[in-house]
mmCIF file of C-alpha atoms and ligand atoms in Angstrom:
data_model
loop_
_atom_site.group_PDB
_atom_site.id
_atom_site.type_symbol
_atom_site.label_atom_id
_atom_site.label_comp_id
_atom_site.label_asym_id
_atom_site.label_seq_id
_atom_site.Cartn_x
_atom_site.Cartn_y
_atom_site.Cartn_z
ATOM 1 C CA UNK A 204 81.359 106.600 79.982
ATOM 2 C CA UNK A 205 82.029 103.414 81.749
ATOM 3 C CA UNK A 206 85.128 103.652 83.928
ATOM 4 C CA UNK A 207 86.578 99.723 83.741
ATOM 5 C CA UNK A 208 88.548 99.281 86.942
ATOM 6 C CA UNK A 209 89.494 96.120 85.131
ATOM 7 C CA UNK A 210 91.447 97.842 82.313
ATOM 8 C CA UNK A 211 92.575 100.415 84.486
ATOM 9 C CA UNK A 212 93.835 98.226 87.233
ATOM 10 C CA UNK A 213 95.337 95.304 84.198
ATOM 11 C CA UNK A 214 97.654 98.624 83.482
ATOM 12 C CA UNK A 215 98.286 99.876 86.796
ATOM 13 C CA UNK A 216 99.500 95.776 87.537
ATOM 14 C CA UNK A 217 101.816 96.298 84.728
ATOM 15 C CA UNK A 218 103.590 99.268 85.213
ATOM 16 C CA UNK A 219 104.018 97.561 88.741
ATOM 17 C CA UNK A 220 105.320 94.465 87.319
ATOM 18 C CA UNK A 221 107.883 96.389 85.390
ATOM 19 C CA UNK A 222 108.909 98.507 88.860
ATOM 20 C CA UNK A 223 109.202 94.972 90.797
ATOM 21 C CA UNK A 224 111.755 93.461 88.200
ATOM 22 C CA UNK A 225 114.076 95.981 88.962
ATOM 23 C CA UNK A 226 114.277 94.951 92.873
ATOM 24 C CA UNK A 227 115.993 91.820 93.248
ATOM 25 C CA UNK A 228 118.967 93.877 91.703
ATOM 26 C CA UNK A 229 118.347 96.535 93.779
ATOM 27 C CA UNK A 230 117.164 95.254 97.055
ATOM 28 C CA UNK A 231 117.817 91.393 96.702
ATOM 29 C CA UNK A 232 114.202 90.282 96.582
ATOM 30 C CA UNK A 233 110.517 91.195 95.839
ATOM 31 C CA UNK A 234 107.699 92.766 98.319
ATOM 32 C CA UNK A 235 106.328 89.728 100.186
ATOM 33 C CA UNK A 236 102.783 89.975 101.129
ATOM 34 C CA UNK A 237 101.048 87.591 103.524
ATOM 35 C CA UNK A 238 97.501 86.741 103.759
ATOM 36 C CA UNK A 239 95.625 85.058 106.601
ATOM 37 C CA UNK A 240 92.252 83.104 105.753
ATOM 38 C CA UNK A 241 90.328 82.346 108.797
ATOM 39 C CA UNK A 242 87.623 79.528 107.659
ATOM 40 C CA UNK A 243 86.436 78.769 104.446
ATOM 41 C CA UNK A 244 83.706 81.288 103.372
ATOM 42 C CA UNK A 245 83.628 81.457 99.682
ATOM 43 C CA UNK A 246 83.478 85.157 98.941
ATOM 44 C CA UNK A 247 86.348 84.954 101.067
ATOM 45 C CA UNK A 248 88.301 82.430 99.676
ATOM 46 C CA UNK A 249 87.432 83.954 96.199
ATOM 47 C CA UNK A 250 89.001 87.256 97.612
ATOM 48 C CA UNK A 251 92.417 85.419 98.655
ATOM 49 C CA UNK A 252 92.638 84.176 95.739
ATOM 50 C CA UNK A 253 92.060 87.058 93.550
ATOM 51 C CA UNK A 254 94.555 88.914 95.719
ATOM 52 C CA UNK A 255 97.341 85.694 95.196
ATOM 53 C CA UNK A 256 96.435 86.109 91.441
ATOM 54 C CA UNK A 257 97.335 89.983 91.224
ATOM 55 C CA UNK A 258 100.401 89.295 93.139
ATOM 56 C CA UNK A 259 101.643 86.880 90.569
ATOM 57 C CA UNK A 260 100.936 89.208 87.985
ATOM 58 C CA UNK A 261 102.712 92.243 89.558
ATOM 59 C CA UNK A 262 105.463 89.707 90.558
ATOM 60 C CA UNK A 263 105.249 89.829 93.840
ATOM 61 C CA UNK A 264 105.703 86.932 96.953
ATOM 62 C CA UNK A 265 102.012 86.240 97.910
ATOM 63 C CA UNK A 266 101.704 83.512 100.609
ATOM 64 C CA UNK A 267 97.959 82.915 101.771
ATOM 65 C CA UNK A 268 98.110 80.921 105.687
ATOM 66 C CA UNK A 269 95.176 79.436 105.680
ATOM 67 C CA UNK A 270 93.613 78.335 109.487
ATOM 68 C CA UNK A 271 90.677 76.886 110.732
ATOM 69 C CA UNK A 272 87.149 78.762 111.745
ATOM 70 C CA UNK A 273 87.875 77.466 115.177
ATOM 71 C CA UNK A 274 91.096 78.787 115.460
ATOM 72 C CA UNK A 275 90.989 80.967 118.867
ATOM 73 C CA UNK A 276 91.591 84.807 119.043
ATOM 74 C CA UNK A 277 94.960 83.925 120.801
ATOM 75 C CA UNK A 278 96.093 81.712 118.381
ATOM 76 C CA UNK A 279 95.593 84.233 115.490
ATOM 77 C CA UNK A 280 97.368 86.787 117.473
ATOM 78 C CA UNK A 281 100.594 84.881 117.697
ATOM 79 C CA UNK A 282 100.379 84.310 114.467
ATOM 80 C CA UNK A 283 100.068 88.128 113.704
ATOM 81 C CA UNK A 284 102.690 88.376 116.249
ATOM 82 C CA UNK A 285 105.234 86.129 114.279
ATOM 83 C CA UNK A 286 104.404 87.692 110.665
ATOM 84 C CA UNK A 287 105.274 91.150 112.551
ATOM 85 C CA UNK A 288 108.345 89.621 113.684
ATOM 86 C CA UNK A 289 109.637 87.983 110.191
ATOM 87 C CA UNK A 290 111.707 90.359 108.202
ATOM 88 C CA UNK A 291 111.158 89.015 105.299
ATOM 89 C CA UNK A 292 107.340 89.847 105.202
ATOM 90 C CA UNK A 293 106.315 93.553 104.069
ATOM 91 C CA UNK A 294 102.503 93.265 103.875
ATOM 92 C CA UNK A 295 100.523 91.245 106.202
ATOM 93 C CA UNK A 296 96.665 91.242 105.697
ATOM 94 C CA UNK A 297 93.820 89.345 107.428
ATOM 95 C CA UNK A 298 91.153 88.410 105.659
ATOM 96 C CA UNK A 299 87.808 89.778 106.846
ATOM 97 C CA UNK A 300 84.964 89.456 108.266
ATOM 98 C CA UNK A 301 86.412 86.952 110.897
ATOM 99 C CA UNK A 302 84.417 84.514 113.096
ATOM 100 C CA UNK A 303 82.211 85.870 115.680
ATOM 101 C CA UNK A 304 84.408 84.575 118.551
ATOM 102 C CA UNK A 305 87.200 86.575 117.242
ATOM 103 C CA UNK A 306 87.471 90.322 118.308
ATOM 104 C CA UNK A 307 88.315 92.297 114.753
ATOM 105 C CA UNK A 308 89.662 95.489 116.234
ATOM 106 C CA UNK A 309 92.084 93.424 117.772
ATOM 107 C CA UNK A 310 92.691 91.742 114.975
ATOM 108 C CA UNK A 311 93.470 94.975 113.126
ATOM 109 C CA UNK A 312 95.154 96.744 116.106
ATOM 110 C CA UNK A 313 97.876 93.730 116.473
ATOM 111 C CA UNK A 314 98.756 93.813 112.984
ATOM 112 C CA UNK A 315 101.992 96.103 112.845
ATOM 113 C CA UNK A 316 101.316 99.689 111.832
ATOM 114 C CA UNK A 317 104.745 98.784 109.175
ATOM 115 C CA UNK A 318 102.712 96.000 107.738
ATOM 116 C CA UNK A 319 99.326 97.295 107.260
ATOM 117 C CA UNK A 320 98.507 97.086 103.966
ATOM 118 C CA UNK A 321 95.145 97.349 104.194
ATOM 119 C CA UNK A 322 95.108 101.028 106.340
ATOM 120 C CA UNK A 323 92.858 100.314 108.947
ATOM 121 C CA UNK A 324 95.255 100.009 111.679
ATOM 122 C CA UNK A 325 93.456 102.771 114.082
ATOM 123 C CA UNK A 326 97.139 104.430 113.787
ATOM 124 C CA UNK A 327 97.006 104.554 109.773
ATOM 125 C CA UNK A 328 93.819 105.771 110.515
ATOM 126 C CA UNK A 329 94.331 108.340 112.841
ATOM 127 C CA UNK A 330 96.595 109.728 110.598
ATOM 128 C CA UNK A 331 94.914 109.878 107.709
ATOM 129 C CA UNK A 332 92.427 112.189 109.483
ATOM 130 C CA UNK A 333 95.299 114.403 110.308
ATOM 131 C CA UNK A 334 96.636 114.635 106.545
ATOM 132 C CA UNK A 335 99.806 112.982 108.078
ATOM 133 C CA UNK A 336 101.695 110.074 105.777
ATOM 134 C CA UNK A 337 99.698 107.088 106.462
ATOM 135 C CA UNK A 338 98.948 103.464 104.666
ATOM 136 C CA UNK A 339 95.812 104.767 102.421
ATOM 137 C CA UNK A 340 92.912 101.945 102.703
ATOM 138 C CA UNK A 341 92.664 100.213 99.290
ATOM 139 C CA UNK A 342 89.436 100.914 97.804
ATOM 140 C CA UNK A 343 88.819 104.551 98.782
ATOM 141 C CA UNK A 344 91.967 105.523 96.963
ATOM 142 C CA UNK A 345 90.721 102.863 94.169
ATOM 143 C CA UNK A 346 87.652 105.173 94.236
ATOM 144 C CA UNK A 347 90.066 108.839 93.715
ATOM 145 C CA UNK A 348 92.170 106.912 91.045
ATOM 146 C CA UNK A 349 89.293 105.605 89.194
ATOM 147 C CA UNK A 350 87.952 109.339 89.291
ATOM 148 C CA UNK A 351 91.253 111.404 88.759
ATOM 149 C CA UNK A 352 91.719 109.091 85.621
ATOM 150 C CA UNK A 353 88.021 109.260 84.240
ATOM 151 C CA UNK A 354 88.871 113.315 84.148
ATOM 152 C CA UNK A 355 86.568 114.095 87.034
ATOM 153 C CA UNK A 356 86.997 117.123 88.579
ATOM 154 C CA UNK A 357 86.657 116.504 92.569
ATOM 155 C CA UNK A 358 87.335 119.903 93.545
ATOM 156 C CA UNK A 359 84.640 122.255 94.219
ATOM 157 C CA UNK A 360 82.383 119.835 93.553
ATOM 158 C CA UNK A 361 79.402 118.318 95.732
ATOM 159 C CA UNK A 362 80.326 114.485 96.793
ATOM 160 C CA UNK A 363 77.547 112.575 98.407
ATOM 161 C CA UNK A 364 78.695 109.335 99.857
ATOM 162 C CA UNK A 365 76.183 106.686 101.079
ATOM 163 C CA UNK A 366 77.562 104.271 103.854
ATOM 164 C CA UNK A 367 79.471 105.242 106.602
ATOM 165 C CA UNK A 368 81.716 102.350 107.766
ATOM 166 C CA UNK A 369 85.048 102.203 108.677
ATOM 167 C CA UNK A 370 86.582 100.663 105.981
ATOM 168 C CA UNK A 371 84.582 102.336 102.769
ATOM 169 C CA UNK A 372 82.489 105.162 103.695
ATOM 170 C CA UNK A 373 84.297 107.468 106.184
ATOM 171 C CA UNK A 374 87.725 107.118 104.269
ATOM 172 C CA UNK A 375 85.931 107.817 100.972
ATOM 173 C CA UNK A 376 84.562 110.774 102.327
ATOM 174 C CA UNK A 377 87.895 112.393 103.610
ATOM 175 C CA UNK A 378 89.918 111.588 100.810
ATOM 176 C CA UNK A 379 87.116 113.143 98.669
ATOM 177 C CA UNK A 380 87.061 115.978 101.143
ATOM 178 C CA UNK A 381 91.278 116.416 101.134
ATOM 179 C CA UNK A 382 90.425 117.214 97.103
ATOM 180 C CA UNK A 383 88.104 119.767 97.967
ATOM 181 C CA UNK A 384 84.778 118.225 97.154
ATOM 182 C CA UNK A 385 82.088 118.915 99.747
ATOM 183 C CA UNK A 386 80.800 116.331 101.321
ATOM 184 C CA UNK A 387 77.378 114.802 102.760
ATOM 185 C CA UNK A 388 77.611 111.601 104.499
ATOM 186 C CA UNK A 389 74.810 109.292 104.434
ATOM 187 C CA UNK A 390 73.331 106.558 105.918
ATOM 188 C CA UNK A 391 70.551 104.410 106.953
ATOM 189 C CA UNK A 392 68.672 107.622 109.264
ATOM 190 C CA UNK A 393 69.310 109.850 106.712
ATOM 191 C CA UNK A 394 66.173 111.338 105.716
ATOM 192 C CA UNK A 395 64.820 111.698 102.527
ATOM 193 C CA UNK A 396 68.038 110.372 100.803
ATOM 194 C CA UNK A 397 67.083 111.052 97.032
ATOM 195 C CA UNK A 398 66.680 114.923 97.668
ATOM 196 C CA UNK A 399 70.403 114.362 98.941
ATOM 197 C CA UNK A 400 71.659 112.412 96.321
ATOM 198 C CA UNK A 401 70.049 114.627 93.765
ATOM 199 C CA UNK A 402 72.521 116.786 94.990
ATOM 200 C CA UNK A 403 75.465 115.291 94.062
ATOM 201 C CA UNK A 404 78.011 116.227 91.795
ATOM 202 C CA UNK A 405 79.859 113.036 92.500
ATOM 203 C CA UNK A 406 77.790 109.591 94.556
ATOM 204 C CA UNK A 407 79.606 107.119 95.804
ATOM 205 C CA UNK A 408 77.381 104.394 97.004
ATOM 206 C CA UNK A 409 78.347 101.668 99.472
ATOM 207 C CA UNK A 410 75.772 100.367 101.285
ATOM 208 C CA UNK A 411 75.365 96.463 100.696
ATOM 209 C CA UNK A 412 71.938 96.318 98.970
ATOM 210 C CA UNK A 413 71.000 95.153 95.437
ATOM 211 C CA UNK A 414 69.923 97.785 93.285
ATOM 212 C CA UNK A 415 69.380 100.061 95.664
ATOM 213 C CA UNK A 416 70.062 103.417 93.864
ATOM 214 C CA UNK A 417 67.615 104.282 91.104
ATOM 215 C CA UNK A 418 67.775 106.679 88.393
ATOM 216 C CA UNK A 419 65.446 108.704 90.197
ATOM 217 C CA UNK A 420 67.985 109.228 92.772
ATOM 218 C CA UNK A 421 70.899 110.747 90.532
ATOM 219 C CA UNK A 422 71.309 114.175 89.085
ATOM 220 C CA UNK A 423 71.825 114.074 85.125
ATOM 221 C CA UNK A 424 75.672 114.191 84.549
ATOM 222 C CA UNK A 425 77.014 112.979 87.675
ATOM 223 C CA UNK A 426 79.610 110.481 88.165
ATOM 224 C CA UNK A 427 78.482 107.692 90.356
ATOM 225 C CA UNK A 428 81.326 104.919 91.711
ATOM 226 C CA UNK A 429 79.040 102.068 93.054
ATOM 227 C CA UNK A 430 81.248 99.893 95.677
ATOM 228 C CA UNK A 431 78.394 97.722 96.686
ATOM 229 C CA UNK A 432 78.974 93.826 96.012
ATOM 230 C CA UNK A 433 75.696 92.003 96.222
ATOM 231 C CA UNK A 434 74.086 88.912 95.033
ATOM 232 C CA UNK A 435 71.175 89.491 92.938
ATOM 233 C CA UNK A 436 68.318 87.779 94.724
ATOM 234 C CA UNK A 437 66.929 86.533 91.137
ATOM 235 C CA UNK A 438 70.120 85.382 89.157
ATOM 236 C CA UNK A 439 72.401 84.827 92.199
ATOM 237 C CA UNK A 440 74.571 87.099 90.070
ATOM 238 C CA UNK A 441 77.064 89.847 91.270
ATOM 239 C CA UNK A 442 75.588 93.585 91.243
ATOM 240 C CA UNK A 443 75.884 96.307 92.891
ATOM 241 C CA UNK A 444 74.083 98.762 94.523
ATOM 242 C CA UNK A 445 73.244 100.889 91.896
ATOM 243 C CA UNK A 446 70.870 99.871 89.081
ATOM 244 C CA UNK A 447 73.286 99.863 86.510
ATOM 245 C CA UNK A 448 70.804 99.965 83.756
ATOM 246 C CA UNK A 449 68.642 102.350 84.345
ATOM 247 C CA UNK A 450 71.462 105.221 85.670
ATOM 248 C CA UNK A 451 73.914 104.706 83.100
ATOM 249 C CA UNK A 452 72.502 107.017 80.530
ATOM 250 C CA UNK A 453 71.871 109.843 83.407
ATOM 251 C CA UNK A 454 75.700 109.590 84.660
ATOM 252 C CA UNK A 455 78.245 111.296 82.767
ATOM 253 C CA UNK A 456 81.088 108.523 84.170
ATOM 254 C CA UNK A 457 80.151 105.128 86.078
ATOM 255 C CA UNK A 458 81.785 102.279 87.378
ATOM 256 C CA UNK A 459 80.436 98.279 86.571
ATOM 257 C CA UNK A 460 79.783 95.835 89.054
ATOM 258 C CA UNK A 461 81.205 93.176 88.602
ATOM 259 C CA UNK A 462 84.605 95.182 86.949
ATOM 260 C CA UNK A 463 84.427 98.268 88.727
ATOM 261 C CA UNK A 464 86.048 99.125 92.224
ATOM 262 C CA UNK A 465 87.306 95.716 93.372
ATOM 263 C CA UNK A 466 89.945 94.942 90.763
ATOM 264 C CA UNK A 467 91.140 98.787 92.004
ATOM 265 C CA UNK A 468 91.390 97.562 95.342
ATOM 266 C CA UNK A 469 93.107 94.745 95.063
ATOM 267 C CA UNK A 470 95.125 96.848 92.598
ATOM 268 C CA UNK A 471 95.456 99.262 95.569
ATOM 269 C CA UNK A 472 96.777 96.513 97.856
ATOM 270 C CA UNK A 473 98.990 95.890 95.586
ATOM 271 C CA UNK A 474 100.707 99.629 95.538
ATOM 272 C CA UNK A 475 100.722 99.320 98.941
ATOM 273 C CA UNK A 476 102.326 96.415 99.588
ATOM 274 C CA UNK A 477 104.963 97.765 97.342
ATOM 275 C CA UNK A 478 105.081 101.001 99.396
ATOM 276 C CA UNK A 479 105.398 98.946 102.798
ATOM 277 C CA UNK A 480 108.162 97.258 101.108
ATOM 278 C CA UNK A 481 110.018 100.397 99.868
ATOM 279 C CA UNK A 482 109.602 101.668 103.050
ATOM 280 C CA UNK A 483 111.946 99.289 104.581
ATOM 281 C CA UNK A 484 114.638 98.646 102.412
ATOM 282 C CA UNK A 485 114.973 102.583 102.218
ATOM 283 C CA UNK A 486 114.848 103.218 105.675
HETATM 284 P P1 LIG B 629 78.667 98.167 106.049
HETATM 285 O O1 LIG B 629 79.743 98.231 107.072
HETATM 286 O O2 LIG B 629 77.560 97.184 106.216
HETATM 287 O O3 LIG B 629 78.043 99.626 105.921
HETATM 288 C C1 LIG B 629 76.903 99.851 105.160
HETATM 289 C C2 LIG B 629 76.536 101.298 105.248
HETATM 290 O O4 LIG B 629 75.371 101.483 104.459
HETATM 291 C C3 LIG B 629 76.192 101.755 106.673
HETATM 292 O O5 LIG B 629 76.820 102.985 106.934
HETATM 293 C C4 LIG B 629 74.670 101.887 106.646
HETATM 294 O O6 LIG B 629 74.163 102.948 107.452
HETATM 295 C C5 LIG B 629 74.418 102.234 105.189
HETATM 296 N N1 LIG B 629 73.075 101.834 104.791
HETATM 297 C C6 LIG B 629 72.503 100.625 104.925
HETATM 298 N N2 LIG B 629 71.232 100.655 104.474
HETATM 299 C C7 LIG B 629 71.020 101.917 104.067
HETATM 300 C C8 LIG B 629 69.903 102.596 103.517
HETATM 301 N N3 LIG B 629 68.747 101.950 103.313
HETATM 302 N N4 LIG B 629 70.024 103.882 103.211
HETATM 303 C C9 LIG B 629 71.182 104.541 103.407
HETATM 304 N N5 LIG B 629 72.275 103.963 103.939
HETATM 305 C C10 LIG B 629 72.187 102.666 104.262
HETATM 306 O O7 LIG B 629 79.255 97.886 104.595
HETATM 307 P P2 LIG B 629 80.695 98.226 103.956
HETATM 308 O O8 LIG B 629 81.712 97.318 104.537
HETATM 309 O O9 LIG B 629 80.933 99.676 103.937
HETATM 310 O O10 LIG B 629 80.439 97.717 102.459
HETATM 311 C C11 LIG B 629 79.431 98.276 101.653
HETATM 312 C C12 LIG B 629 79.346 97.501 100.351
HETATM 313 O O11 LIG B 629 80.578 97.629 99.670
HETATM 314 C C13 LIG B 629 79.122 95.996 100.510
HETATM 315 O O12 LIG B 629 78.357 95.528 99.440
HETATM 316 C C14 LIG B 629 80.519 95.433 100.424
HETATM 317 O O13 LIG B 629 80.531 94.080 99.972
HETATM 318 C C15 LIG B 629 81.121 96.343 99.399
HETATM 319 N N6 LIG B 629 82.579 96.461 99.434
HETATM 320 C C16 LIG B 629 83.217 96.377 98.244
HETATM 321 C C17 LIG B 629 84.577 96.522 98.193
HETATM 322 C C18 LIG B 629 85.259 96.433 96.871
HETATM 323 O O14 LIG B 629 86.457 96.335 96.813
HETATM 324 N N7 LIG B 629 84.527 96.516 95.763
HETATM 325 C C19 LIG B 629 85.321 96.736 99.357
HETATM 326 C C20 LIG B 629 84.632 96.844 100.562
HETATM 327 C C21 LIG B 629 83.253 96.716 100.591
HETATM 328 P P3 LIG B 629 74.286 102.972 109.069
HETATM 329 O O15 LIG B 629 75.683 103.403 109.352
HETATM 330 O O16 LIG B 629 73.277 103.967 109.477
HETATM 331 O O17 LIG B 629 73.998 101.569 109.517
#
């Protein structure tokens, strides 16, 4: 079974849409989400712009600021320190990676803790490790959704995640590991990974590489969530980092690339833009 986050997420957007209608009666407005675009990178701009689209479609204020690649760290950080200032924003996000000149973590860290839809201030993180309420980062709990709705059970079950970053990897794993899946990490010096992967129940691959998981590497029956979003090197066409092909008929559930995890995400951003917004007006 393929798991479309495309259909899932079209769904999720309009349930959303049909919670958002209600606020201006309620609350006097909509959630107002703010993205920054540093430079003009095209997977980048393709990202804001997928991210304005959802927002219209969930009715919801989406304004992109869009600044220079030259634009100095202290620059951006007034910026960041306006948007955290301005009531009327709920969600501010900064579009990643930035320029080399431009410290991310401190990027991240000035964004307000309120505001962070994303959940990677290092206080949303913390937090999350400590199973207190926190800002969930948007495509790990894409990844749970996509599996909770598929009908996979998580619990009990052996989850081997490869890739171990910040923003994919190490939230993946504890969110798998807070529905009682055990868990392997792996990564680059991880040795002999297909004897590890072999093992899993559930794989969720994010690594960055074309292709890179082969049927050879998955059990039969397992559900695999591939996050990767590459560039074949032949076509210059999206894929991920699975070979689709070739593990499909092995895995009992799998998600597409493109039309798999990133319209969750942004679908994700979108809950949580909401929640940031909720937040307030019920405080
Ligand atoms: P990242 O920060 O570059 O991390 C890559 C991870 O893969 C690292 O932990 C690295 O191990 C591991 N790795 C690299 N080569 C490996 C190998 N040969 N064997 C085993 N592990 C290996 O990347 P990321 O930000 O997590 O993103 C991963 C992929 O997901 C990218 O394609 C990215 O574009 C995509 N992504 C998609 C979405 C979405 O919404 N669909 C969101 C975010 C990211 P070490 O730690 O040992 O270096």
């Amino acid at each position: 079974m393929i798991i479309s986050g495309k259909e899932l997420s079209a769904k999720l957007k309009a349930e959303m849409a049909e919670q958002v209608a209600t606020f201006p009666a309620k609350y006097g407005r909509v959630p107002h989400l703010t993205v920054v675009l540093v430079g003009d990178d095209p997977a980048s701009v393709s990202y804001v712009t997928g991210k304005a689209k959802a927002s219209e479609v969930v009715g919801i204020r989406n304004t992109t600021i869009r600044r220079p690649a030259d634009i100095s760290e202290e620059e951006l950080l007034g910026l960041i320190r306006d948007l955290n200032a301005d009531d009327t924003v709920d969600g501010i996000l900064v579009q990643l990676p930035l320029p080399g000149h431009i410290s991310e973590p401190k990027v991240i860290e000035a964004i307000s803790r309120d505001k962070d839809v994303d959940g990677f201030h290092p206080l949303n993180v913390a937090a999350l490790w400590q199973k207190q309420p926190c800002i969930l980062p948007c495509t790990p709990k894409g990844i749970i959704r996509m599996l909770k709705t598929a009908g996979v059970e998580i619990r009990g079950k052996r989850a081997v995640v490869i890739g171990r970053s910040n923003i994919v990897g190490l939230p993946v794993a504890k969110l798998l590991l807070d529905e009682n899946a055990t868990v392997t990490v792996a990564h680059s010096k991880t040795a002999d990974l297909p004897s590890v992967t072999r093992q899993a129940d559930i794989l969720v691959v994010a690594i960055g590489r074309p292709r890179f998981v082969t049927a050879d590497m998955v059990s039969e029956g397992a559900a695999v969530i591939d996050v990767g979003v590459n560039r074949d090197p032949v076509t210059g066409k999206l894929c991920g980092d699975v070979d689709f092909a070739a593990v499909e008929p092995k895995a009992s559930v799998i998600t597409p690339v493109p039309g798999g995890v990133g319209p969750m995400t942004i679908c994700c951003l979108m809950e949580n833009t909401i929640e940031c917004f909720l937040k307030k007006m019920e405080r």
